[in-house]
Coordinates of C-alpha atoms in Angstrom, one line a residue:
M1 CA 104.5 49.0 86.7
T2 CA 105.3 52.6 87.1
Q3 CA 107.9 53.4 89.8
T4 CA 106.7 55.5 92.7
Y5 CA 107.5 59.2 92.1
K6 CA 108.0 58.5 88.4
E7 CA 104.3 58.6 87.5
Q8 CA 102.8 61.1 85.1
Y9 CA 102.1 64.4 86.8
R10 CA 104.0 63.3 90.0
P11 CA 105.4 66.4 91.7
Q12 CA 109.2 66.2 91.9
F13 CA 110.1 69.0 94.4
H14 CA 106.8 69.3 96.3
F15 CA 105.8 66.9 99.0
S16 CA 103.2 64.3 98.1
P17 CA 102.3 60.9 99.8
E18 CA 103.8 57.8 98.4
E19 CA 100.2 56.6 97.5
K20 CA 96.6 57.3 98.1
W21 CA 94.8 60.4 99.3
M22 CA 96.2 63.5 101.2
N23 CA 94.7 66.8 102.1
D24 CA 95.2 69.4 104.9
P25 CA 98.7 69.7 106.5
N26 CA 98.4 69.0 110.2
G27 CA 100.6 68.7 113.3
M28 CA 103.4 70.9 111.9
V29 CA 106.0 71.3 114.6
F30 CA 109.8 71.7 114.8
F31 CA 111.5 69.6 117.5
N32 CA 115.1 68.2 117.9
D33 CA 116.3 69.4 114.6
E34 CA 113.3 67.9 112.6
Y35 CA 110.4 69.5 110.9
H36 CA 107.4 67.3 111.4
L37 CA 104.6 67.3 108.7
L38 CA 101.5 65.3 109.6
Y39 CA 98.6 65.5 107.2
Q40 CA 95.1 64.3 106.5
Y41 CA 95.5 60.9 104.9
H42 CA 93.2 58.1 103.6
P43 CA 95.3 55.0 103.2
F44 CA 92.7 53.0 101.4
G45 CA 91.7 55.1 98.4
T46 CA 92.6 58.1 96.2
T47 CA 89.5 60.1 97.1
W48 CA 88.5 61.6 100.5
G49 CA 87.7 58.9 103.0
P50 CA 88.1 58.0 106.7
M51 CA 90.9 60.3 107.9
H52 CA 94.1 59.2 109.5
W53 CA 97.2 61.4 110.2
G54 CA 100.1 60.6 107.8
H55 CA 103.5 61.6 108.8
A56 CA 106.8 62.8 107.3
V57 CA 109.9 64.5 108.7
S58 CA 112.6 66.7 107.2
K59 CA 115.9 68.3 108.2
D60 CA 115.6 71.1 105.6
L61 CA 111.9 71.6 104.7
I62 CA 112.6 70.3 101.2
H63 CA 113.7 66.7 101.4
W64 CA 111.2 64.4 103.2
E65 CA 111.3 61.0 104.9
H66 CA 108.0 59.1 105.1
L67 CA 107.1 57.7 108.5
P68 CA 104.4 55.2 109.4
I69 CA 100.8 56.5 110.0
A70 CA 100.8 58.5 113.2
L71 CA 97.2 58.5 114.3
Y72 CA 94.4 56.0 113.4
P73 CA 90.6 56.5 113.8
D74 CA 89.2 55.1 117.0
E75 CA 85.9 54.7 118.9
I76 CA 85.6 58.5 119.2
G77 CA 85.9 59.1 115.4
A78 CA 88.2 59.7 112.5
I79 CA 91.3 61.9 112.9
F80 CA 90.4 65.3 111.4
S81 CA 92.8 68.3 111.2
G82 CA 94.7 69.8 114.1
S83 CA 98.1 70.9 115.2
A84 CA 101.1 69.9 117.4
V85 CA 103.2 71.7 119.9
V86 CA 106.3 71.1 122.0
D87 CA 105.2 71.0 125.7
W88 CA 108.5 72.6 126.9
K89 CA 107.3 73.0 130.5
N90 CA 105.5 69.6 130.7
T91 CA 102.2 71.4 131.5
T92 CA 100.4 68.2 130.6
G93 CA 102.3 65.9 132.9
F94 CA 102.7 63.5 130.0
F95 CA 106.5 63.5 130.1
E96 CA 109.3 62.8 132.5
K97 CA 110.2 65.7 134.9
D98 CA 111.8 68.7 133.1
Q99 CA 111.6 66.8 129.8
P100 CA 109.7 68.3 126.8
G101 CA 107.7 66.2 124.3
L102 CA 105.3 66.5 121.5
V103 CA 101.6 66.9 121.9
A104 CA 99.0 66.7 119.1
I105 CA 95.7 68.4 119.3
Y106 CA 93.2 67.2 116.7
T107 CA 89.5 66.8 115.9
S108 CA 87.9 63.5 116.6
A109 CA 85.1 63.3 114.0
G110 CA 82.3 60.9 114.8
T111 CA 78.5 60.9 115.0
Y112 CA 76.1 61.2 117.9
P113 CA 74.8 57.9 119.3
D114 CA 71.8 56.6 117.4
S115 CA 72.1 59.4 114.9
D116 CA 73.9 60.4 111.7
R117 CA 74.5 63.9 113.0
P118 CA 78.2 64.7 112.9
L119 CA 79.9 65.1 116.3
Q120 CA 83.3 66.9 116.3
Q121 CA 85.4 67.0 119.5
Q122 CA 88.9 67.9 120.3
S123 CA 91.4 65.3 121.5
L124 CA 95.0 64.9 122.5
A125 CA 97.9 62.5 121.7
Y126 CA 101.5 62.7 122.8
S127 CA 104.8 61.3 121.9
K128 CA 108.0 60.7 124.0
D129 CA 110.1 59.6 121.1
N130 CA 110.3 62.4 118.6
G131 CA 107.0 61.6 117.0
R132 CA 107.8 58.0 116.1
T133 CA 105.0 56.7 118.2
W134 CA 101.9 58.4 119.7
V135 CA 99.7 57.6 122.7
K136 CA 96.2 59.0 122.8
F137 CA 95.2 60.7 126.0
K138 CA 92.8 58.5 128.1
G139 CA 90.7 61.5 129.0
N140 CA 89.7 62.2 125.3
P141 CA 87.9 64.2 124.2
V142 CA 89.1 67.3 126.0
L143 CA 86.7 69.8 124.4
S144 CA 83.2 69.5 123.1
D145 CA 80.2 71.7 122.2
V146 CA 76.9 69.9 121.4
N147 CA 75.5 73.1 119.9
I148 CA 78.0 73.4 117.1
T149 CA 78.2 70.9 114.2
D150 CA 81.3 72.3 112.4
Y151 CA 83.7 72.4 115.4
R152 CA 87.1 71.5 114.3
D153 CA 90.8 72.1 113.2
P154 CA 92.4 73.3 116.5
K155 CA 95.5 75.4 116.2
V156 CA 97.3 75.7 119.5
F157 CA 100.2 77.8 120.7
W158 CA 101.8 79.1 123.9
H159 CA 101.0 82.7 124.8
E160 CA 104.0 83.9 126.8
E161 CA 102.5 87.1 128.1
T162 CA 99.6 85.3 129.8
N163 CA 101.4 82.0 130.5
K164 CA 98.6 80.0 128.9
W165 CA 98.0 77.8 125.9
V166 CA 95.7 79.4 123.3
M167 CA 93.5 77.4 120.9
V168 CA 91.8 78.9 117.8
L169 CA 89.0 76.6 116.6
A170 CA 86.8 76.8 113.4
T171 CA 83.2 77.0 114.6
G172 CA 80.9 77.2 111.6
Q173 CA 81.3 80.7 110.4
T174 CA 83.5 82.0 113.2
I175 CA 86.7 81.4 115.0
T176 CA 86.4 80.6 118.7
I177 CA 89.3 81.1 121.1
Y178 CA 89.9 79.0 124.1
T179 CA 92.7 79.1 126.7
S180 CA 94.3 76.4 129.0
Y181 CA 97.1 75.9 131.5
N182 CA 97.6 72.3 130.7
L183 CA 96.1 71.4 127.2
K184 CA 93.5 69.2 129.0
E185 CA 91.1 71.7 130.4
W186 CA 89.9 74.6 128.3
E187 CA 88.0 77.7 129.0
F188 CA 86.1 79.8 126.4
A189 CA 87.8 83.2 125.8
S190 CA 86.1 84.9 122.9
E191 CA 84.7 84.5 119.4
F192 CA 85.7 86.4 116.2
G193 CA 84.3 86.8 112.7
H194 CA 80.5 86.9 112.7
T195 CA 80.4 89.6 110.1
A196 CA 84.1 90.0 109.2
G197 CA 85.7 89.0 105.9
S198 CA 84.3 86.5 103.5
H199 CA 81.6 84.0 104.4
D200 CA 81.3 82.3 101.1
G201 CA 81.8 78.9 102.8
V202 CA 82.3 77.2 106.1
W203 CA 85.4 78.5 108.0
E204 CA 88.2 76.0 108.5
C205 CA 91.9 75.5 109.5
P206 CA 92.6 78.7 111.4
D207 CA 96.0 79.9 112.6
L208 CA 97.0 82.9 114.7
F209 CA 100.5 84.3 115.2
K210 CA 102.5 87.4 115.7
L211 CA 104.7 89.0 113.1
P212 CA 106.9 92.1 113.0
V213 CA 106.1 94.7 110.4
V214 CA 109.1 95.7 108.3
G215 CA 110.3 98.9 109.8
G216 CA 108.7 98.8 113.3
Q217 CA 105.6 97.6 115.0
E218 CA 104.2 94.1 115.5
K219 CA 100.8 92.7 114.5
W220 CA 98.9 89.5 114.9
V221 CA 97.7 87.6 111.8
M222 CA 94.8 85.3 111.7
I223 CA 94.5 82.9 108.8
V224 CA 91.1 81.3 107.9
S225 CA 90.4 78.9 105.1
I226 CA 86.9 79.0 103.4
G227 CA 85.3 75.8 102.2
D228 CA 83.8 75.4 98.7
N229 CA 80.1 76.3 98.7
G230 CA 79.6 75.3 95.1
Q231 CA 78.7 78.8 94.1
S232 CA 81.8 81.0 93.9
A233 CA 84.0 80.6 90.8
E234 CA 87.2 80.1 92.9
G235 CA 86.0 77.2 95.0
S236 CA 87.9 76.8 98.4
R237 CA 90.1 79.8 99.3
T238 CA 92.1 81.3 102.2
Q239 CA 91.8 84.7 103.7
Y240 CA 93.6 86.4 106.5
F241 CA 93.0 89.2 109.0
I242 CA 95.5 91.6 110.6
G243 CA 95.0 92.9 114.1
Q244 CA 95.8 92.8 117.8
F245 CA 95.6 89.9 120.3
D246 CA 95.8 90.1 124.1
G247 CA 95.8 86.4 124.9
S248 CA 92.0 86.1 124.8
T249 CA 90.5 88.4 122.1
F250 CA 91.5 89.1 118.6
V251 CA 90.6 92.6 117.3
N252 CA 90.6 93.2 113.5
D253 CA 92.4 96.3 112.3
H254 CA 90.1 96.5 109.3
D255 CA 86.4 97.1 108.9
D256 CA 84.3 93.9 108.5
S257 CA 83.9 94.5 104.7
T258 CA 87.7 94.2 104.1
I259 CA 88.7 90.8 102.6
L260 CA 92.3 90.0 102.3
W261 CA 93.2 86.9 100.3
L262 CA 96.4 85.0 101.1
D263 CA 96.8 83.5 97.6
F264 CA 95.0 84.5 94.4
G265 CA 95.5 81.1 92.7
R266 CA 92.9 78.3 92.9
D267 CA 95.2 75.8 94.6
N268 CA 96.4 76.8 98.1
Y269 CA 94.0 75.8 100.8
A270 CA 94.0 74.8 104.5
G271 CA 97.5 76.1 105.1
V272 CA 98.9 76.8 108.5
S273 CA 102.3 77.5 110.0
W274 CA 104.9 75.4 111.8
S275 CA 105.0 75.6 115.6
D276 CA 108.2 76.0 117.7
I277 CA 110.6 77.1 114.9
Q278 CA 113.6 78.5 116.8
D279 CA 115.1 80.8 114.2
G280 CA 112.4 83.5 114.2
R281 CA 110.8 82.6 110.9
R282 CA 107.1 82.0 110.4
I283 CA 106.8 79.3 107.8
Y284 CA 103.6 78.4 106.1
L285 CA 102.5 75.3 104.1
G286 CA 99.3 74.8 102.2
W287 CA 97.5 71.9 100.5
M288 CA 97.9 72.5 96.8
S289 CA 94.4 71.6 95.6
N290 CA 90.8 72.8 95.7
W291 CA 87.7 71.1 97.0
R292 CA 85.9 72.0 93.8
Y293 CA 87.9 69.2 91.9
A294 CA 90.3 67.6 94.4
N295 CA 88.7 64.2 94.0
Q296 CA 88.8 64.4 90.2
V297 CA 92.3 65.5 89.3
P298 CA 93.9 63.2 86.8
T299 CA 96.4 61.3 89.0
E300 CA 96.0 57.6 89.8
A301 CA 98.3 56.2 92.4
W302 CA 98.1 59.2 94.7
R303 CA 96.2 62.5 95.0
S304 CA 97.4 65.9 96.1
A305 CA 100.6 67.7 97.0
M306 CA 101.7 70.5 99.3
T307 CA 102.9 73.9 98.3
L308 CA 106.5 74.9 98.7
P309 CA 107.1 76.0 102.3
R310 CA 106.9 79.8 102.5
E311 CA 108.3 82.4 104.8
L312 CA 105.7 84.9 105.9
S313 CA 106.3 88.6 106.7
L314 CA 104.3 91.8 107.0
A315 CA 105.1 95.0 105.1
T316 CA 103.4 98.3 104.4
T317 CA 102.1 98.8 100.9
E318 CA 100.0 101.6 99.4
A319 CA 96.9 99.7 100.5
G320 CA 98.2 99.3 104.0
I321 CA 99.9 96.5 105.9
R322 CA 99.8 93.2 104.0
L323 CA 101.1 89.7 104.3
F324 CA 104.0 88.8 102.1
Q325 CA 105.3 85.3 101.3
I326 CA 108.4 83.9 99.6
P327 CA 109.7 80.4 99.3
V328 CA 112.0 79.4 102.1
A329 CA 115.7 79.9 101.6
E330 CA 116.2 76.1 101.7
V331 CA 115.1 75.8 98.1
S332 CA 118.6 76.6 97.3
K333 CA 119.4 73.0 98.1
I334 CA 117.8 71.8 94.9
R335 CA 119.1 74.5 92.6
K336 CA 121.4 73.3 89.8
G337 CA 122.8 75.3 86.8
T338 CA 121.4 78.7 85.8
E339 CA 121.1 80.3 82.4
S340 CA 120.9 84.1 82.4
Y341 CA 119.7 86.6 79.9
Q342 CA 120.0 90.4 80.0
K343 CA 118.1 93.5 78.7
I344 CA 115.9 92.4 75.9
S345 CA 113.4 94.8 74.4
V346 CA 110.0 93.1 73.5
E347 CA 107.8 94.8 70.9
T348 CA 104.2 94.2 70.0
G349 CA 103.8 91.1 67.8
N350 CA 107.5 90.2 68.1
G351 CA 107.6 87.7 70.9
V352 CA 111.1 86.6 72.0
S353 CA 111.6 82.8 72.2
I354 CA 113.9 81.2 74.6
P355 CA 114.4 77.4 74.6
L356 CA 113.8 75.5 77.8
A357 CA 116.1 72.5 78.4
H358 CA 114.8 71.3 81.8
S359 CA 111.5 69.9 83.1
L360 CA 111.9 71.3 86.7
M361 CA 112.6 75.0 86.9
E362 CA 112.8 78.2 88.9
I363 CA 112.4 81.3 86.7
T364 CA 113.2 84.8 87.9
I365 CA 112.5 87.7 85.7
E366 CA 112.2 91.4 85.9
F367 CA 110.2 93.5 83.4
E368 CA 110.1 97.3 82.9
K369 CA 107.0 98.7 81.3
E370 CA 107.4 101.3 78.7
S371 CA 104.2 101.7 76.7
S372 CA 102.6 98.2 76.7
S373 CA 99.1 97.5 78.0
Q374 CA 100.0 93.9 78.8
F375 CA 103.2 91.9 79.0
G376 CA 104.6 88.7 80.4
L377 CA 105.8 85.2 79.5
I378 CA 104.4 82.1 78.0
I379 CA 105.6 78.7 79.0
R380 CA 104.9 76.5 76.0
H381 CA 104.5 72.9 77.1
S382 CA 103.7 71.5 73.7
E383 CA 102.3 72.6 70.3
E384 CA 98.8 72.8 71.8
E385 CA 99.6 73.5 75.5
K386 CA 100.7 76.7 77.2
T387 CA 100.6 78.5 80.5
V388 CA 100.5 82.3 80.4
I389 CA 101.9 84.5 83.2
G390 CA 101.3 88.1 82.6
Y391 CA 100.5 91.6 83.8
N392 CA 97.6 93.7 82.7
A393 CA 98.8 97.2 83.1
V394 CA 95.5 98.8 82.4
E395 CA 93.7 96.9 85.2
E396 CA 96.8 96.6 87.4
K397 CA 96.5 92.8 87.7
L398 CA 98.9 90.0 87.6
F399 CA 97.4 86.8 86.0
V400 CA 98.1 83.1 85.4
D401 CA 96.0 81.7 82.5
R402 CA 95.8 77.9 82.6
T403 CA 92.9 77.6 80.1
Q404 CA 95.3 75.9 77.6
S405 CA 97.8 74.4 80.1
G406 CA 96.8 70.8 79.4
E407 CA 94.3 68.3 80.8
H408 CA 91.2 70.0 82.3
S409 CA 88.2 67.9 81.2
F410 CA 87.8 66.5 84.7
S411 CA 86.2 69.7 86.0
T412 CA 84.5 72.7 84.3
S413 CA 86.0 74.8 87.1
F414 CA 89.6 74.0 86.3
A415 CA 90.3 76.0 83.1
A416 CA 90.6 79.5 84.4
V417 CA 92.4 82.9 84.4
Q418 CA 93.6 83.6 88.0
E419 CA 94.1 87.2 88.8
A420 CA 95.8 89.2 91.6
P421 CA 95.6 93.0 92.1
L422 CA 99.1 94.4 92.0
K423 CA 100.7 97.7 91.4
L424 CA 104.0 98.1 89.6
E425 CA 107.0 99.4 91.5
D426 CA 108.6 102.2 89.5
Q427 CA 107.1 100.7 86.4
R428 CA 108.8 97.3 87.2
L429 CA 107.5 93.8 87.9
K430 CA 109.6 91.1 89.5
L431 CA 108.5 87.5 89.2
Q432 CA 109.8 84.3 90.8
L433 CA 108.2 81.1 89.3
F434 CA 108.5 77.5 90.3
L435 CA 107.5 75.0 87.6
D436 CA 107.0 71.4 88.7
T437 CA 105.4 68.6 86.6
S438 CA 101.9 69.6 87.6
S439 CA 102.0 73.0 89.3
I440 CA 103.3 76.5 89.0
E441 CA 103.8 78.9 91.9
V442 CA 104.2 82.6 91.1
F443 CA 105.5 85.2 93.5
A444 CA 105.4 88.8 92.5
N445 CA 107.4 91.8 93.8
N446 CA 109.2 90.0 96.6
G447 CA 106.1 88.2 97.7
E448 CA 103.5 90.9 97.7
A449 CA 101.2 88.7 95.6
A450 CA 101.1 84.9 95.1
I451 CA 99.3 82.7 92.6
T452 CA 99.4 79.0 93.1
S453 CA 98.0 76.8 90.4
L454 CA 97.8 73.2 89.4
I455 CA 98.4 72.5 85.7
F456 CA 98.4 69.1 83.9
P457 CA 100.4 69.4 80.7
S458 CA 101.6 66.4 78.7
E459 CA 105.2 67.9 79.0
T460 CA 106.5 70.4 81.5
G461 CA 108.1 73.0 79.3
Q462 CA 109.7 73.3 75.8
E463 CA 109.9 77.0 75.2
L464 CA 109.6 80.3 77.0
I465 CA 108.1 83.2 75.0
L466 CA 108.3 86.8 76.2
F467 CA 105.4 89.0 74.9
S468 CA 104.3 92.6 74.9
N469 CA 100.9 93.9 73.7
E470 CA 100.1 97.4 72.5
G471 CA 103.6 98.8 73.1
T472 CA 107.1 98.0 74.3
T473 CA 108.3 96.2 77.4
N474 CA 111.9 95.8 78.5
M475 CA 113.0 92.5 80.0
L476 CA 115.8 93.6 82.3
E477 CA 117.0 90.2 83.6
L478 CA 116.0 86.6 83.3
N479 CA 117.4 83.6 85.1
V480 CA 116.3 80.0 84.4
T481 CA 117.5 77.6 87.0
E482 CA 117.2 73.8 86.7
L483 CA 115.9 72.2 89.9
D484 CA 116.6 68.7 91.2
S485 CA 114.0 66.1 92.2
I486 CA 113.7 65.7 96.0
W487 CA 112.9 62.0 95.3
S488 CA 115.9 61.3 93.1
K489 CA 117.7 59.3 95.8

């Protein structure tokens, strides 16, 4: 019998459940020096089924301790996605006087009596013991709307300026905002998004938070995931909006036709940020899969993993203010030895080969374009398998080509070239790559663009090949760092 966390394709430095099915990250909150990760979990199968909330905790966002299931389905319904907060002021009255505690806000997913019509309502649970046990509120559900079928995924935060709790809720093709003084009684505040952004699928898993812009002002960011409608090539994706928020209404800075994608890979969905982090960072985590093929990926004992946690920031680019993302600094905890290479000129037809001695890697590389139309690197997994990470200088696009990365017969949508618009900086391109057993995450130019992609090679990597087409490219610096497994102990 294969040992847990030793199976083929099992991620070694990304979070995955011990067994069975996982999807959206939920209830992400920091409290008493622990990061809590709750998640959509089906403990009885490796495909989507009746949802529970799985649970894990971490001291460093990298190494995780599995805890027992936090929330089970009940007479109101299954436990769909939601969030968790620290009730610092005991606004709920759930806790002892002047003692804070954790409150989870989630969607109870059931059906109407004598009908198969879905009924989605918002409910509460609370914990007095650092999330080890949870008590459901006797007054559940706390928020319902019989006129809306898709009514789910509450993300809640405390808005200091108005002294209220704010909930952003996915409501079909919009995000509805509610406010509350005590998390139990909610008032409608506003609705956003009827004609804004992409409406290729149902809107899900919203988030709303404030970020400083590098160099000055502050903006609010709204994240919205878009379900797979079966028509678009990309499947499920995640978009974001930048604007202003006054405690009740979000105003988009862009016109409705502007679509901003959070990640240009196929495999970063339903991501949200941690609540109550005290060091000023906004840290995001996504589900590393896609509804187009999530139930078919070639893993057996378990299905799905999360992305690396990422620190979000806003910066001004030629196109305007945009969301940047980089892996959290804590990834340094799994770095081992590094091999470095300097200043290699790469000519057309003369690829430069560099052997890869490790299966888990971080690769940082900087290119300088001279005259080439396309350049990049190839990770050769085996004689027949390779993943290409490159830059098309003519079209100004970063790309990850997984059409020959390994197993892809489980879905006609999987083999793909994933592209992100990106301009060079002074003719230079900086890449940071994280290669796990069944994924690659690419961050370009300090996080201006990200491509997250599953891959299923028979081996992780044997050789790295630098290439340049129709001209010369200079490789200025390359670092290949071995990474440790977070499950090794």
